[in-house]
Structures are given as structure tokens and as C-alpha cells.
Amino acid sequence: MRNRSALFAPWAVLALLAVTACGPQGGDGSDFPSQNVELLVGFAAGGHNDATARKFAEGLEAELDANVLVVNREGGGGAIAATEAANAAADGHTLLFAPTGAFTSVLLQQDVSYGIEDFRSVEAVAENAFVIVVPDDSPVERFEDLEDVGDRMTYSAFGEGHQTHLIGEGIVQGYGLDAEVATFPGGAPALPALVNGDVDWGVQDITSALPRVRSGELRILAISTDYLPDALDEEVPTLGELGFEELQTAGSQALVVPADTPQEVYDVLAAASTAVVESDEFVEFVEQSGGAVPDVEGEAWFSEYMPTELERFRSLFEDLGLEVP
């Protein structure tokens, strides 16, 4: 498990002291927050992004001493929420709980009008594995058995261009399957289709899948990361071990704000967010949900991590023949 070092915690305290020591200055943003804060989440309630965002918002609310309201704007693999956040007032009162998918999806969506240059990342909050799952009564016992299914299949993913779509399409083409994607606005809406057998298999976030796996309704065939989360109760193969190393990936989420947010507001959010993410309570929640706290520092999520991921995804989309505008 890869956790952020507690050595960063003193810097968070010093940053918060430095900001609060300045006192209210009026129009420069140092009186932030002056009203309720909205945290936009691009997926439906019940999945990994939503559950983690709500736990994070709970801690952020205590740190800021202000109401932090989680607002679900599902659709487009996170693009709808990101579009709203990009067009919001840059005063720190509208935040985006940004998933990787909200920015990889733009590669396949011509009508998306934002990019990473429109935002500034405050804190890398969590990451999660994806799992390839089948209904418990599926005749597919092992991942490799997918290759032997001759009938037409349907698999679930979270939207065009989302990581789950990329993983699914990579498996389809790698094994030469006759399969089509059924898209859902997140992990929770996809679950009933999987459990009821409306789709043959799916690429699901581990957070929403684990309860259904433990109840015996779903079975995990493979995992998308090169490590097994501590919350996983069984040994499962990684995509790399199965010959799909290029598809190995983790969903990552960060707190981001519009790029022109005042520095004073940014500093308050950064100090508060670091305090939340490095707290024992939050780390325990993330790990029990099957996730991890990323090794990426806040600013670096956009300046280093996401540009690299975008180039990797662009190359994979092209290799798979998925049209990139």
C-alpha cells in the first residue's frame, strides 16, 4: 500500500498558520470561505468517487469551519461536473473532486470545452483500482475464459473515454471478442446490470464492487493495478500478469479549482486539504474502501501526473482505433 508520508503534516500546519496570521483583508480572498462551499462530483451517488468525496468533504468542512456540500453532476465520465467547475467563479466556493476520467474522456469527446490548463490542482486525495467482474453465476470462471466465449457479449463501463472504457476495449481487442460497451454514469448505476446479468462482464471501481463480491453476487476476474489493495480478501491476477500490462491503471482523484483562483484562497484550501488527507481517519477510510492515498503532491497532479497520463491514454486510444479528435 502506498501512503503519503506523515512528514508532510508539519508543513500543512505552518501553511495554515501563515494564512490565518494574515487576518481578513477583504477583497483579496483572505476572508475565504464567506459562504457555503460546493464540491462537484462527476459521478452518481454510491460509487468510489462519490463515497470518497463525501468523506473528504466531511473533513474539509471541519478544517474550513464552513458547510461543504457535495453536489453530484453525473455524466460524460466526469466531464459535466468539470465543465461546470471550469465556468464557475474562481473564488474557492465551487470546487471539483476531479477524477482522472474527467480529463482522459476529453480525448474522445469533441464537445468538451475545458482542459487541464483551466484548473489548478490543490491536493491529490485518493486512488482506486478497477476490477473486471462477472455475475457469480457466469460460466466464465477465470479471466482467460473470456477468450473462449464465442457469443456476442456486452460489458459495462463508466462513459466514453473513461478508464473503464479503455480497459474494456483493450480486453475486447486483445482477445478478439465480439463485444460492445454499455455505458453508465458511475459504479453504482452499473452494479444492478452486472448483478442481474444484463451485461456479461464489467469494469468496475473496487469500492462499489467489493460489497457485492463479499455478498457472493459478483466475482473478480482481474485487477487493474500492479498491487493488490489491503481490503481485497482474495488473491486475484493483475492485468499485467495476464498479458495486458499496457492497460494497468488506477483511478486517481484530486481536489482542483479554476486556474485563476486567488493565491490566498488556494493556500487556505491546500492547508485544509492536506490536513484531511493525512489524517488517520481519512487514510483508514480510503484503505478500507479498497483504495490508497496517492504519492503525488497537490500541484504535481496537474503539472506532472495528468499530462503524462493524457499522453499515455492518447497513444492507447489510437492503438485501439478509438477516434481521437
PDB file of C-alpha atoms in Angstrom:
ATOM      1  CA  MET A   1       0.000   0.000   0.000  1.00  0.00           C
ATOM      2  CA  ARG A   2       1.394   3.406  -0.921  1.00  0.00           C
ATOM      3  CA  ASN A   3       0.558   6.073   1.626  1.00  0.00           C
ATOM      4  CA  ARG A   4       1.626   9.701   1.860  1.00  0.00           C
ATOM      5  CA  SER A   5       4.319  10.307   4.451  1.00  0.00           C
ATOM      6  CA  ALA A   6       3.313  11.978   7.719  1.00  0.00           C
ATOM      7  CA  LEU A   7       6.439  14.119   7.313  1.00  0.00           C
ATOM      8  CA  PHE A   8       4.364  16.500   5.214  1.00  0.00           C
ATOM      9  CA  ALA A   9       1.941  17.206   8.081  1.00  0.00           C
ATOM     10  CA  PRO A  10       4.006  19.952   9.804  1.00  0.00           C
ATOM     11  CA  TRP A  11       4.174  21.895   6.561  1.00  0.00           C
ATOM     12  CA  ALA A  12       0.376  21.808   6.377  1.00  0.00           C
ATOM     13  CA  VAL A  13       0.186  23.288   9.883  1.00  0.00           C
ATOM     14  CA  LEU A  14       2.736  26.001   9.073  1.00  0.00           C
ATOM     15  CA  ALA A  15       0.889  26.896   5.875  1.00  0.00           C
ATOM     16  CA  LEU A  16      -2.384  27.197   7.739  1.00  0.00           C
ATOM     17  CA  LEU A  17      -0.782  29.369  10.425  1.00  0.00           C
ATOM     18  CA  ALA A  18       0.772  31.582   7.784  1.00  0.00           C
ATOM     19  CA  VAL A  19      -2.581  32.108   6.091  1.00  0.00           C
ATOM     20  CA  THR A  20      -4.601  32.716   9.241  1.00  0.00           C
ATOM     21  CA  ALA A  21      -1.957  35.046  10.660  1.00  0.00           C
ATOM     22  CA  CYS A  22      -2.596  37.477   7.821  1.00  0.00           C
ATOM     23  CA  GLY A  23      -6.134  38.206   9.095  1.00  0.00           C
ATOM     24  CA  PRO A  24      -9.080  39.297   6.964  1.00  0.00           C
ATOM     25  CA  GLN A  25      -8.002  41.524   4.109  1.00  0.00           C
ATOM     26  CA  GLY A  26     -11.297  41.969   2.290  1.00  0.00           C
ATOM     27  CA  GLY A  27     -11.430  41.645  -1.482  1.00  0.00           C
ATOM     28  CA  ASP A  28      -8.205  39.708  -1.991  1.00  0.00           C
ATOM     29  CA  GLY A  29      -9.849  36.436  -0.942  1.00  0.00           C
ATOM     30  CA  SER A  30      -8.281  36.148   2.502  1.00  0.00           C
ATOM     31  CA  ASP A  31     -11.737  36.193   4.120  1.00  0.00           C
ATOM     32  CA  PHE A  32     -12.446  32.810   2.483  1.00  0.00           C
ATOM     33  CA  PRO A  33     -14.735  30.972   2.998  1.00  0.00           C
ATOM     34  CA  SER A  34     -17.516  33.519   3.244  1.00  0.00           C
ATOM     35  CA  GLN A  35     -20.378  31.203   2.213  1.00  0.00           C
ATOM     36  CA  ASN A  36     -21.190  27.535   1.633  1.00  0.00           C
ATOM     37  CA  VAL A  37     -18.633  25.609  -0.413  1.00  0.00           C
ATOM     38  CA  GLU A  38     -19.839  23.232  -3.147  1.00  0.00           C
ATOM     39  CA  LEU A  39     -17.794  20.158  -4.065  1.00  0.00           C
ATOM     40  CA  LEU A  40     -18.810  18.949  -7.533  1.00  0.00           C
ATOM     41  CA  VAL A  41     -18.648  15.194  -8.143  1.00  0.00           C
ATOM     42  CA  GLY A  42     -18.946  13.927 -11.702  1.00  0.00           C
ATOM     43  CA  PHE A  43     -20.477  10.551 -10.927  1.00  0.00           C
ATOM     44  CA  ALA A  44     -23.657   9.219  -9.353  1.00  0.00           C
ATOM     45  CA  ALA A  45     -24.014   8.648  -5.632  1.00  0.00           C
ATOM     46  CA  GLY A  46     -22.755   5.349  -4.273  1.00  0.00           C
ATOM     47  CA  GLY A  47     -19.554   4.732  -6.238  1.00  0.00           C
ATOM     48  CA  HIS A  48     -15.925   5.314  -5.296  1.00  0.00           C
ATOM     49  CA  ASN A  49     -15.771   8.953  -6.374  1.00  0.00           C
ATOM     50  CA  ASP A  50     -18.927   9.882  -4.501  1.00  0.00           C
ATOM     51  CA  ALA A  51     -18.128   7.948  -1.320  1.00  0.00           C
ATOM     52  CA  THR A  52     -14.578   9.292  -1.138  1.00  0.00           C
ATOM     53  CA  ALA A  53     -15.694  12.836  -1.935  1.00  0.00           C
ATOM     54  CA  ARG A  54     -18.242  12.748   0.882  1.00  0.00           C
ATOM     55  CA  LYS A  55     -15.674  11.534   3.409  1.00  0.00           C
ATOM     56  CA  PHE A  56     -13.220  14.163   2.210  1.00  0.00           C
ATOM     57  CA  ALA A  57     -15.912  16.877   2.370  1.00  0.00           C
ATOM     58  CA  GLU A  58     -16.670  15.889   5.957  1.00  0.00           C
ATOM     59  CA  GLY A  59     -13.073  16.550   6.951  1.00  0.00           C
ATOM     60  CA  LEU A  60     -12.783  19.676   4.816  1.00  0.00           C
ATOM     61  CA  GLU A  61     -15.896  21.093   6.444  1.00  0.00           C
ATOM     62  CA  ALA A  62     -14.282  20.757   9.874  1.00  0.00           C
ATOM     63  CA  GLU A  63     -10.988  22.273   8.703  1.00  0.00           C
ATOM     64  CA  LEU A  64     -12.639  25.259   6.981  1.00  0.00           C
ATOM     65  CA  ASP A  65     -15.350  25.700   9.625  1.00  0.00           C
ATOM     66  CA  ALA A  66     -17.860  26.082   6.784  1.00  0.00           C
ATOM     67  CA  ASN A  67     -20.559  23.987   5.133  1.00  0.00           C
ATOM     68  CA  VAL A  68     -19.152  21.833   2.307  1.00  0.00           C
ATOM     69  CA  LEU A  69     -21.963  20.493   0.139  1.00  0.00           C
ATOM     70  CA  VAL A  70     -21.360  17.526  -2.186  1.00  0.00           C
ATOM     71  CA  VAL A  71     -23.186  18.076  -5.491  1.00  0.00           C
ATOM     72  CA  ASN A  72     -23.439  15.185  -7.975  1.00  0.00           C
ATOM     73  CA  ARG A  73     -23.295  16.238 -11.639  1.00  0.00           C
ATOM     74  CA  GLU A  74     -23.120  12.839 -13.287  1.00  0.00           C
ATOM     75  CA  GLY A  75     -22.437  12.197 -16.948  1.00  0.00           C
ATOM     76  CA  GLY A  76     -19.726  12.257 -19.588  1.00  0.00           C
ATOM     77  CA  GLY A  77     -17.244  10.310 -17.473  1.00  0.00           C
ATOM     78  CA  GLY A  78     -16.947  13.324 -15.173  1.00  0.00           C
ATOM     79  CA  ALA A  79     -16.986  15.907 -17.973  1.00  0.00           C
ATOM     80  CA  ILE A  80     -20.273  17.555 -16.969  1.00  0.00           C
ATOM     81  CA  ALA A  81     -19.028  18.373 -13.473  1.00  0.00           C
ATOM     82  CA  ALA A  82     -15.658  19.525 -14.813  1.00  0.00           C
ATOM     83  CA  THR A  83     -17.340  21.840 -17.322  1.00  0.00           C
ATOM     84  CA  GLU A  84     -19.415  23.432 -14.574  1.00  0.00           C
ATOM     85  CA  ALA A  85     -16.356  23.849 -12.374  1.00  0.00           C
ATOM     86  CA  ALA A  86     -14.336  25.417 -15.198  1.00  0.00           C
ATOM     87  CA  ASN A  87     -17.058  28.027 -15.705  1.00  0.00           C
ATOM     88  CA  ALA A  88     -17.609  28.738 -12.004  1.00  0.00           C
ATOM     89  CA  ALA A  89     -16.432  31.854 -10.197  1.00  0.00           C
ATOM     90  CA  ALA A  90     -12.803  31.438  -9.202  1.00  0.00           C
ATOM     91  CA  ASP A  91     -13.398  32.313  -5.558  1.00  0.00           C
ATOM     92  CA  GLY A  92     -12.915  28.889  -3.950  1.00  0.00           C
ATOM     93  CA  HIS A  93     -16.587  28.317  -3.224  1.00  0.00           C
ATOM     94  CA  THR A  94     -17.027  25.891  -6.146  1.00  0.00           C
ATOM     95  CA  LEU A  95     -14.547  23.008  -6.068  1.00  0.00           C
ATOM     96  CA  LEU A  96     -14.154  19.964  -8.298  1.00  0.00           C
ATOM     97  CA  PHE A  97     -13.457  16.484  -7.000  1.00  0.00           C
ATOM     98  CA  ALA A  98     -11.600  15.677 -10.188  1.00  0.00           C
ATOM     99  CA  PRO A  99     -11.173  12.087 -11.380  1.00  0.00           C
ATOM    100  CA  THR A 100      -8.627  11.101 -13.997  1.00  0.00           C
ATOM    101  CA  GLY A 101     -11.516  10.132 -16.275  1.00  0.00           C
ATOM    102  CA  ALA A 102     -12.807  13.714 -16.488  1.00  0.00           C
ATOM    103  CA  PHE A 103      -9.656  14.586 -18.415  1.00  0.00           C
ATOM    104  CA  THR A 104      -8.958  11.378 -20.334  1.00  0.00           C
ATOM    105  CA  SER A 105     -12.551  11.440 -21.599  1.00  0.00           C
ATOM    106  CA  VAL A 106     -11.981  14.756 -23.373  1.00  0.00           C
ATOM    107  CA  LEU A 107      -9.783  12.897 -25.829  1.00  0.00           C
ATOM    108  CA  LEU A 108     -12.893  11.241 -27.285  1.00  0.00           C
ATOM    109  CA  GLN A 109     -15.462  13.996 -26.724  1.00  0.00           C
ATOM    110  CA  GLN A 110     -15.370  16.790 -29.281  1.00  0.00           C
ATOM    111  CA  ASP A 111     -17.870  18.967 -27.429  1.00  0.00           C
ATOM    112  CA  VAL A 112     -15.807  19.287 -24.234  1.00  0.00           C
ATOM    113  CA  SER A 113     -14.533  22.854 -23.837  1.00  0.00           C
ATOM    114  CA  TYR A 114     -12.040  22.563 -20.969  1.00  0.00           C
ATOM    115  CA  GLY A 115      -8.582  21.146 -20.373  1.00  0.00           C
ATOM    116  CA  ILE A 116      -6.038  20.799 -17.602  1.00  0.00           C
ATOM    117  CA  GLU A 117      -4.863  24.358 -18.285  1.00  0.00           C
ATOM    118  CA  ASP A 118      -8.196  25.639 -16.954  1.00  0.00           C
ATOM    119  CA  PHE A 119      -7.564  24.210 -13.486  1.00  0.00           C
ATOM    120  CA  ARG A 120      -5.028  24.114 -10.699  1.00  0.00           C
ATOM    121  CA  SER A 121      -4.768  21.022  -8.519  1.00  0.00           C
ATOM    122  CA  VAL A 122      -4.845  21.561  -4.767  1.00  0.00           C
ATOM    123  CA  GLU A 123      -4.453  18.070  -3.326  1.00  0.00           C
ATOM    124  CA  ALA A 124      -4.223  14.511  -4.611  1.00  0.00           C
ATOM    125  CA  VAL A 125      -6.883  12.818  -2.497  1.00  0.00           C
ATOM    126  CA  ALA A 126      -7.197   9.127  -3.368  1.00  0.00           C
ATOM    127  CA  GLU A 127      -6.695   6.456  -5.974  1.00  0.00           C
ATOM    128  CA  ASN A 128      -8.575   3.259  -6.652  1.00  0.00           C
ATOM    129  CA  ALA A 129      -8.156   0.085  -8.613  1.00  0.00           C
ATOM    130  CA  PHE A 130     -10.627  -1.134 -11.196  1.00  0.00           C
ATOM    131  CA  VAL A 131     -11.697  -4.768 -11.260  1.00  0.00           C
ATOM    132  CA  ILE A 132     -13.029  -6.915 -14.068  1.00  0.00           C
ATOM    133  CA  VAL A 133     -16.083  -8.658 -12.655  1.00  0.00           C
ATOM    134  CA  VAL A 134     -18.768 -11.129 -13.736  1.00  0.00           C
ATOM    135  CA  PRO A 135     -22.061 -12.206 -12.134  1.00  0.00           C
ATOM    136  CA  ASP A 136     -21.489 -15.056  -9.707  1.00  0.00           C
ATOM    137  CA  ASP A 137     -23.443 -17.482 -11.907  1.00  0.00           C
ATOM    138  CA  SER A 138     -21.424 -16.626 -15.026  1.00  0.00           C
ATOM    139  CA  PRO A 139     -19.852 -19.587 -16.835  1.00  0.00           C
ATOM    140  CA  VAL A 140     -16.660 -17.508 -17.083  1.00  0.00           C
ATOM    141  CA  GLU A 141     -14.588 -18.869 -14.201  1.00  0.00           C
ATOM    142  CA  ARG A 142     -11.235 -17.239 -14.965  1.00  0.00           C
ATOM    143  CA  PHE A 143     -10.224 -14.123 -16.847  1.00  0.00           C
ATOM    144  CA  GLU A 144      -8.695 -16.224 -19.632  1.00  0.00           C
ATOM    145  CA  ASP A 145     -12.077 -17.889 -20.191  1.00  0.00           C
ATOM    146  CA  LEU A 146     -13.329 -14.661 -21.796  1.00  0.00           C
ATOM    147  CA  GLU A 147     -11.249 -15.524 -24.845  1.00  0.00           C
ATOM    148  CA  ASP A 148     -13.235 -18.723 -25.368  1.00  0.00           C
ATOM    149  CA  VAL A 149     -16.695 -17.126 -25.325  1.00  0.00           C
ATOM    150  CA  GLY A 150     -17.995 -17.305 -28.863  1.00  0.00           C
ATOM    151  CA  ASP A 151     -21.290 -15.488 -28.356  1.00  0.00           C
ATOM    152  CA  ARG A 152     -21.713 -11.732 -28.570  1.00  0.00           C
ATOM    153  CA  MET A 153     -21.135 -10.079 -25.191  1.00  0.00           C
ATOM    154  CA  THR A 154     -21.823  -6.750 -23.531  1.00  0.00           C
ATOM    155  CA  TYR A 155     -19.561  -5.154 -20.933  1.00  0.00           C
ATOM    156  CA  SER A 156     -20.144  -2.170 -18.674  1.00  0.00           C
ATOM    157  CA  ALA A 157     -18.031   0.987 -18.376  1.00  0.00           C
ATOM    158  CA  PHE A 158     -18.468   4.476 -16.951  1.00  0.00           C
ATOM    159  CA  GLY A 159     -18.599   6.520 -20.151  1.00  0.00           C
ATOM    160  CA  GLU A 160     -16.876   7.027 -23.473  1.00  0.00           C
ATOM    161  CA  GLY A 161     -13.200   7.705 -22.930  1.00  0.00           C
ATOM    162  CA  HIS A 162     -13.245   6.759 -19.260  1.00  0.00           C
ATOM    163  CA  GLN A 163     -10.519   4.437 -17.982  1.00  0.00           C
ATOM    164  CA  THR A 164     -13.077   1.652 -17.631  1.00  0.00           C
ATOM    165  CA  HIS A 165     -13.892   2.019 -21.337  1.00  0.00           C
ATOM    166  CA  LEU A 166     -10.211   1.896 -22.255  1.00  0.00           C
ATOM    167  CA  ILE A 167      -9.631  -1.222 -20.155  1.00  0.00           C
ATOM    168  CA  GLY A 168     -12.714  -2.935 -21.528  1.00  0.00           C
ATOM    169  CA  GLU A 169     -11.936  -2.133 -25.145  1.00  0.00           C
ATOM    170  CA  GLY A 170      -8.332  -3.229 -24.665  1.00  0.00           C
ATOM    171  CA  ILE A 171      -9.533  -6.618 -23.425  1.00  0.00           C
ATOM    172  CA  VAL A 172     -12.049  -6.903 -26.280  1.00  0.00           C
ATOM    173  CA  GLN A 173      -9.444  -6.225 -28.935  1.00  0.00           C
ATOM    174  CA  GLY A 174      -6.674  -8.138 -27.203  1.00  0.00           C
ATOM    175  CA  TYR A 175      -8.783 -11.299 -27.134  1.00  0.00           C
ATOM    176  CA  GLY A 176     -10.660 -10.599 -30.383  1.00  0.00           C
ATOM    177  CA  LEU A 177     -14.028 -10.673 -28.643  1.00  0.00           C
ATOM    178  CA  ASP A 178     -17.388  -9.916 -30.208  1.00  0.00           C
ATOM    179  CA  ALA A 179     -18.489  -7.390 -27.583  1.00  0.00           C
ATOM    180  CA  GLU A 180     -19.979  -3.936 -27.200  1.00  0.00           C
ATOM    181  CA  VAL A 181     -19.863  -1.435 -24.369  1.00  0.00           C
ATOM    182  CA  ALA A 182     -22.843  -0.349 -22.247  1.00  0.00           C
ATOM    183  CA  THR A 183     -22.030   2.935 -20.506  1.00  0.00           C
ATOM    184  CA  PHE A 184     -23.286   4.036 -17.093  1.00  0.00           C
ATOM    185  CA  PRO A 185     -22.777   7.289 -15.130  1.00  0.00           C
ATOM    186  CA  GLY A 186     -20.647   5.612 -12.463  1.00  0.00           C
ATOM    187  CA  GLY A 187     -20.079   2.459 -10.464  1.00  0.00           C
ATOM    188  CA  ALA A 188     -23.332   2.388  -8.505  1.00  0.00           C
ATOM    189  CA  PRO A 189     -25.642   2.593 -11.575  1.00  0.00           C
ATOM    190  CA  ALA A 190     -23.641  -0.142 -13.300  1.00  0.00           C
ATOM    191  CA  LEU A 191     -23.966  -2.623 -10.435  1.00  0.00           C
ATOM    192  CA  PRO A 192     -27.594  -3.728 -10.993  1.00  0.00           C
ATOM    193  CA  ALA A 193     -26.855  -4.501 -14.637  1.00  0.00           C
ATOM    194  CA  LEU A 194     -23.921  -6.676 -13.577  1.00  0.00           C
ATOM    195  CA  VAL A 195     -25.682  -8.442 -10.722  1.00  0.00           C
ATOM    196  CA  ASN A 196     -28.805  -9.112 -12.808  1.00  0.00           C
ATOM    197  CA  GLY A 197     -26.813 -10.368 -15.767  1.00  0.00           C
ATOM    198  CA  ASP A 198     -27.947  -7.574 -18.093  1.00  0.00           C
ATOM    199  CA  VAL A 199     -24.287  -7.273 -19.081  1.00  0.00           C
ATOM    200  CA  ASP A 200     -21.915 -10.220 -19.293  1.00  0.00           C
ATOM    201  CA  TRP A 201     -18.976  -8.600 -17.534  1.00  0.00           C
ATOM    202  CA  GLY A 202     -17.870  -5.181 -16.443  1.00  0.00           C
ATOM    203  CA  VAL A 203     -15.005  -2.940 -15.457  1.00  0.00           C
ATOM    204  CA  GLN A 204     -15.960  -1.637 -12.030  1.00  0.00           C
ATOM    205  CA  ASP A 205     -14.322   0.509  -9.357  1.00  0.00           C
ATOM    206  CA  ILE A 206     -13.246  -1.702  -6.489  1.00  0.00           C
ATOM    207  CA  THR A 207     -15.046   0.397  -3.866  1.00  0.00           C
ATOM    208  CA  SER A 208     -18.516  -0.260  -5.246  1.00  0.00           C
ATOM    209  CA  ALA A 209     -17.689  -3.821  -6.335  1.00  0.00           C
ATOM    210  CA  LEU A 210     -16.323  -5.161  -3.036  1.00  0.00           C
ATOM    211  CA  PRO A 211     -19.648  -5.340  -1.127  1.00  0.00           C
ATOM    212  CA  ARG A 212     -21.229  -7.297  -3.999  1.00  0.00           C
ATOM    213  CA  VAL A 213     -18.200  -9.577  -4.184  1.00  0.00           C
ATOM    214  CA  ARG A 214     -18.362 -10.250  -0.452  1.00  0.00           C
ATOM    215  CA  SER A 215     -22.090 -10.964  -0.675  1.00  0.00           C
ATOM    216  CA  GLY A 216     -21.450 -13.550  -3.397  1.00  0.00           C
ATOM    217  CA  GLU A 217     -23.211 -11.656  -6.181  1.00  0.00           C
ATOM    218  CA  LEU A 218     -20.101 -10.851  -8.225  1.00  0.00           C
ATOM    219  CA  ARG A 219     -16.725 -12.475  -8.849  1.00  0.00           C
ATOM    220  CA  ILE A 220     -13.460 -10.684  -9.603  1.00  0.00           C
ATOM    221  CA  LEU A 221     -11.506 -11.964 -12.583  1.00  0.00           C
ATOM    222  CA  ALA A 222      -8.635  -9.441 -12.552  1.00  0.00           C
ATOM    223  CA  ILE A 223      -7.492  -6.116 -11.135  1.00  0.00           C
ATOM    224  CA  SER A 224      -6.146  -3.080 -12.998  1.00  0.00           C
ATOM    225  CA  THR A 225      -3.320  -2.088 -10.640  1.00  0.00           C
ATOM    226  CA  ASP A 226       0.090  -3.688 -10.183  1.00  0.00           C
ATOM    227  CA  TYR A 227      -0.670  -4.127  -6.460  1.00  0.00           C
ATOM    228  CA  LEU A 228      -3.485  -5.721  -4.505  1.00  0.00           C
ATOM    229  CA  PRO A 229      -5.290  -3.367  -2.087  1.00  0.00           C
ATOM    230  CA  ASP A 230      -5.294  -4.382   1.560  1.00  0.00           C
ATOM    231  CA  ALA A 231      -9.109  -4.509   1.538  1.00  0.00           C
ATOM    232  CA  LEU A 232      -9.146  -7.261  -1.069  1.00  0.00           C
ATOM    233  CA  ASP A 233      -9.925 -10.569   0.643  1.00  0.00           C
ATOM    234  CA  GLU A 234      -8.581 -12.819  -2.104  1.00  0.00           C
ATOM    235  CA  GLU A 235      -5.668 -13.239  -4.475  1.00  0.00           C
ATOM    236  CA  VAL A 236      -6.575 -12.135  -7.998  1.00  0.00           C
ATOM    237  CA  PRO A 237      -4.334 -11.712 -11.040  1.00  0.00           C
ATOM    238  CA  THR A 238      -3.324  -8.276 -12.260  1.00  0.00           C
ATOM    239  CA  LEU A 239      -3.849  -7.261 -15.868  1.00  0.00           C
ATOM    240  CA  GLY A 240      -0.081  -7.156 -16.240  1.00  0.00           C
ATOM    241  CA  GLU A 241       0.242 -10.763 -15.144  1.00  0.00           C
ATOM    242  CA  LEU A 242      -2.414 -11.676 -17.714  1.00  0.00           C
ATOM    243  CA  GLY A 243      -0.552 -10.059 -20.612  1.00  0.00           C
ATOM    244  CA  PHE A 244      -2.312  -6.672 -20.577  1.00  0.00           C
ATOM    245  CA  GLU A 245       0.369  -4.605 -18.876  1.00  0.00           C
ATOM    246  CA  GLU A 246      -0.413  -1.574 -21.070  1.00  0.00           C
ATOM    247  CA  LEU A 247      -3.924  -1.454 -19.566  1.00  0.00           C
ATOM    248  CA  GLN A 248      -2.745  -1.287 -15.963  1.00  0.00           C
ATOM    249  CA  THR A 249      -4.025   1.903 -14.372  1.00  0.00           C
ATOM    250  CA  ALA A 250      -5.595   3.342 -11.240  1.00  0.00           C
ATOM    251  CA  GLY A 251      -8.347   5.893 -10.975  1.00  0.00           C
ATOM    252  CA  SER A 252      -6.991   8.983  -9.251  1.00  0.00           C
ATOM    253  CA  GLN A 253      -8.956  11.846  -7.725  1.00  0.00           C
ATOM    254  CA  ALA A 254      -7.760  15.316  -6.746  1.00  0.00           C
ATOM    255  CA  LEU A 255      -9.271  18.484  -5.380  1.00  0.00           C
ATOM    256  CA  VAL A 256      -8.957  21.130  -8.099  1.00  0.00           C
ATOM    257  CA  VAL A 257     -10.000  24.762  -8.546  1.00  0.00           C
ATOM    258  CA  PRO A 258     -10.205  27.136 -11.521  1.00  0.00           C
ATOM    259  CA  ALA A 259      -6.717  28.204 -12.576  1.00  0.00           C
ATOM    260  CA  ASP A 260      -7.176  31.875 -11.654  1.00  0.00           C
ATOM    261  CA  THR A 261      -8.313  31.223  -8.073  1.00  0.00           C
ATOM    262  CA  PRO A 262      -6.621  33.799  -5.765  1.00  0.00           C
ATOM    263  CA  GLN A 263      -3.462  32.520  -4.112  1.00  0.00           C
ATOM    264  CA  GLU A 264      -4.804  33.357  -0.640  1.00  0.00           C
ATOM    265  CA  VAL A 265      -7.830  31.119  -1.240  1.00  0.00           C
ATOM    266  CA  TYR A 266      -5.673  28.388  -2.752  1.00  0.00           C
ATOM    267  CA  ASP A 267      -3.385  28.411   0.308  1.00  0.00           C
ATOM    268  CA  VAL A 268      -6.308  28.010   2.709  1.00  0.00           C
ATOM    269  CA  LEU A 269      -7.694  25.086   0.675  1.00  0.00           C
ATOM    270  CA  ALA A 270      -4.272  23.465   0.356  1.00  0.00           C
ATOM    271  CA  ALA A 271      -3.577  23.565   4.085  1.00  0.00           C
ATOM    272  CA  ALA A 272      -7.057  22.274   4.954  1.00  0.00           C
ATOM    273  CA  SER A 273      -6.957  19.527   2.309  1.00  0.00           C
ATOM    274  CA  THR A 274      -3.537  18.270   3.372  1.00  0.00           C
ATOM    275  CA  ALA A 275      -4.741  18.066   6.965  1.00  0.00           C
ATOM    276  CA  VAL A 276      -7.713  15.947   5.868  1.00  0.00           C
ATOM    277  CA  VAL A 277      -5.824  13.606   3.539  1.00  0.00           C
ATOM    278  CA  GLU A 278      -3.051  12.932   6.051  1.00  0.00           C
ATOM    279  CA  SER A 279      -5.436  12.277   8.943  1.00  0.00           C
ATOM    280  CA  ASP A 280      -5.579   8.721  10.284  1.00  0.00           C
ATOM    281  CA  GLU A 281      -9.357   8.696   9.906  1.00  0.00           C
ATOM    282  CA  PHE A 282      -9.279   9.516   6.196  1.00  0.00           C
ATOM    283  CA  VAL A 283      -6.404   7.139   5.382  1.00  0.00           C
ATOM    284  CA  GLU A 284      -8.218   4.313   7.171  1.00  0.00           C
ATOM    285  CA  PHE A 285     -11.424   5.058   5.255  1.00  0.00           C
ATOM    286  CA  VAL A 286      -9.647   5.024   1.894  1.00  0.00           C
ATOM    287  CA  GLU A 287      -7.800   1.795   2.619  1.00  0.00           C
ATOM    288  CA  GLN A 288     -10.907   0.011   3.890  1.00  0.00           C
ATOM    289  CA  SER A 289     -12.664   1.071   0.681  1.00  0.00           C
ATOM    290  CA  GLY A 290     -10.010  -0.677  -1.390  1.00  0.00           C
ATOM    291  CA  GLY A 291      -8.119   2.485  -2.294  1.00  0.00           C
ATOM    292  CA  ALA A 292      -4.884   4.241  -1.423  1.00  0.00           C
ATOM    293  CA  VAL A 293      -3.654   7.774  -0.854  1.00  0.00           C
ATOM    294  CA  PRO A 294      -1.552   8.759  -3.911  1.00  0.00           C
ATOM    295  CA  ASP A 295       2.155   9.550  -3.793  1.00  0.00           C
ATOM    296  CA  VAL A 296       1.534  12.653  -5.940  1.00  0.00           C
ATOM    297  CA  GLU A 297       1.791  16.096  -4.345  1.00  0.00           C
ATOM    298  CA  GLY A 298      -1.049  18.578  -4.922  1.00  0.00           C
ATOM    299  CA  GLU A 299       0.359  20.888  -7.616  1.00  0.00           C
ATOM    300  CA  ALA A 300       2.101  17.969  -9.330  1.00  0.00           C
ATOM    301  CA  TRP A 301      -1.203  16.193 -10.016  1.00  0.00           C
ATOM    302  CA  PHE A 302      -1.785  18.594 -12.918  1.00  0.00           C
ATOM    303  CA  SER A 303       1.756  19.717 -13.668  1.00  0.00           C
ATOM    304  CA  GLU A 304       3.286  16.219 -13.879  1.00  0.00           C
ATOM    305  CA  TYR A 305       0.893  13.311 -13.332  1.00  0.00           C
ATOM    306  CA  MET A 306      -2.038  14.216 -15.599  1.00  0.00           C
ATOM    307  CA  PRO A 307      -0.014  15.373 -18.641  1.00  0.00           C
ATOM    308  CA  THR A 308       1.817  12.040 -18.581  1.00  0.00           C
ATOM    309  CA  GLU A 309      -1.453  10.117 -18.240  1.00  0.00           C
ATOM    310  CA  LEU A 310      -3.058  12.078 -21.088  1.00  0.00           C
ATOM    311  CA  GLU A 311      -0.218  11.215 -23.455  1.00  0.00           C
ATOM    312  CA  ARG A 312      -0.377   7.563 -22.423  1.00  0.00           C
ATOM    313  CA  PHE A 313      -4.130   7.444 -22.943  1.00  0.00           C
ATOM    314  CA  ARG A 314      -3.921   9.242 -26.288  1.00  0.00           C
ATOM    315  CA  SER A 315      -1.469   6.625 -27.514  1.00  0.00           C
ATOM    316  CA  LEU A 316      -3.638   3.765 -26.223  1.00  0.00           C
ATOM    317  CA  PHE A 317      -6.783   5.176 -27.815  1.00  0.00           C
ATOM    318  CA  GLU A 318      -5.004   5.426 -31.153  1.00  0.00           C
ATOM    319  CA  ASP A 319      -3.593   1.902 -30.833  1.00  0.00           C
ATOM    320  CA  LEU A 320      -7.125   0.619 -30.177  1.00  0.00           C
ATOM    321  CA  GLY A 321      -8.550   2.525 -33.134  1.00  0.00           C
ATOM    322  CA  LEU A 322     -10.718   4.750 -30.949  1.00  0.00           C
ATOM    323  CA  GLU A 323     -11.096   8.088 -32.718  1.00  0.00           C
ATOM    324  CA  VAL A 324      -9.285  10.969 -31.029  1.00  0.00           C
ATOM    325  CA  PRO A 325     -10.479  14.375 -32.353  1.00  0.00           C
TER     326      PRO A 325
END
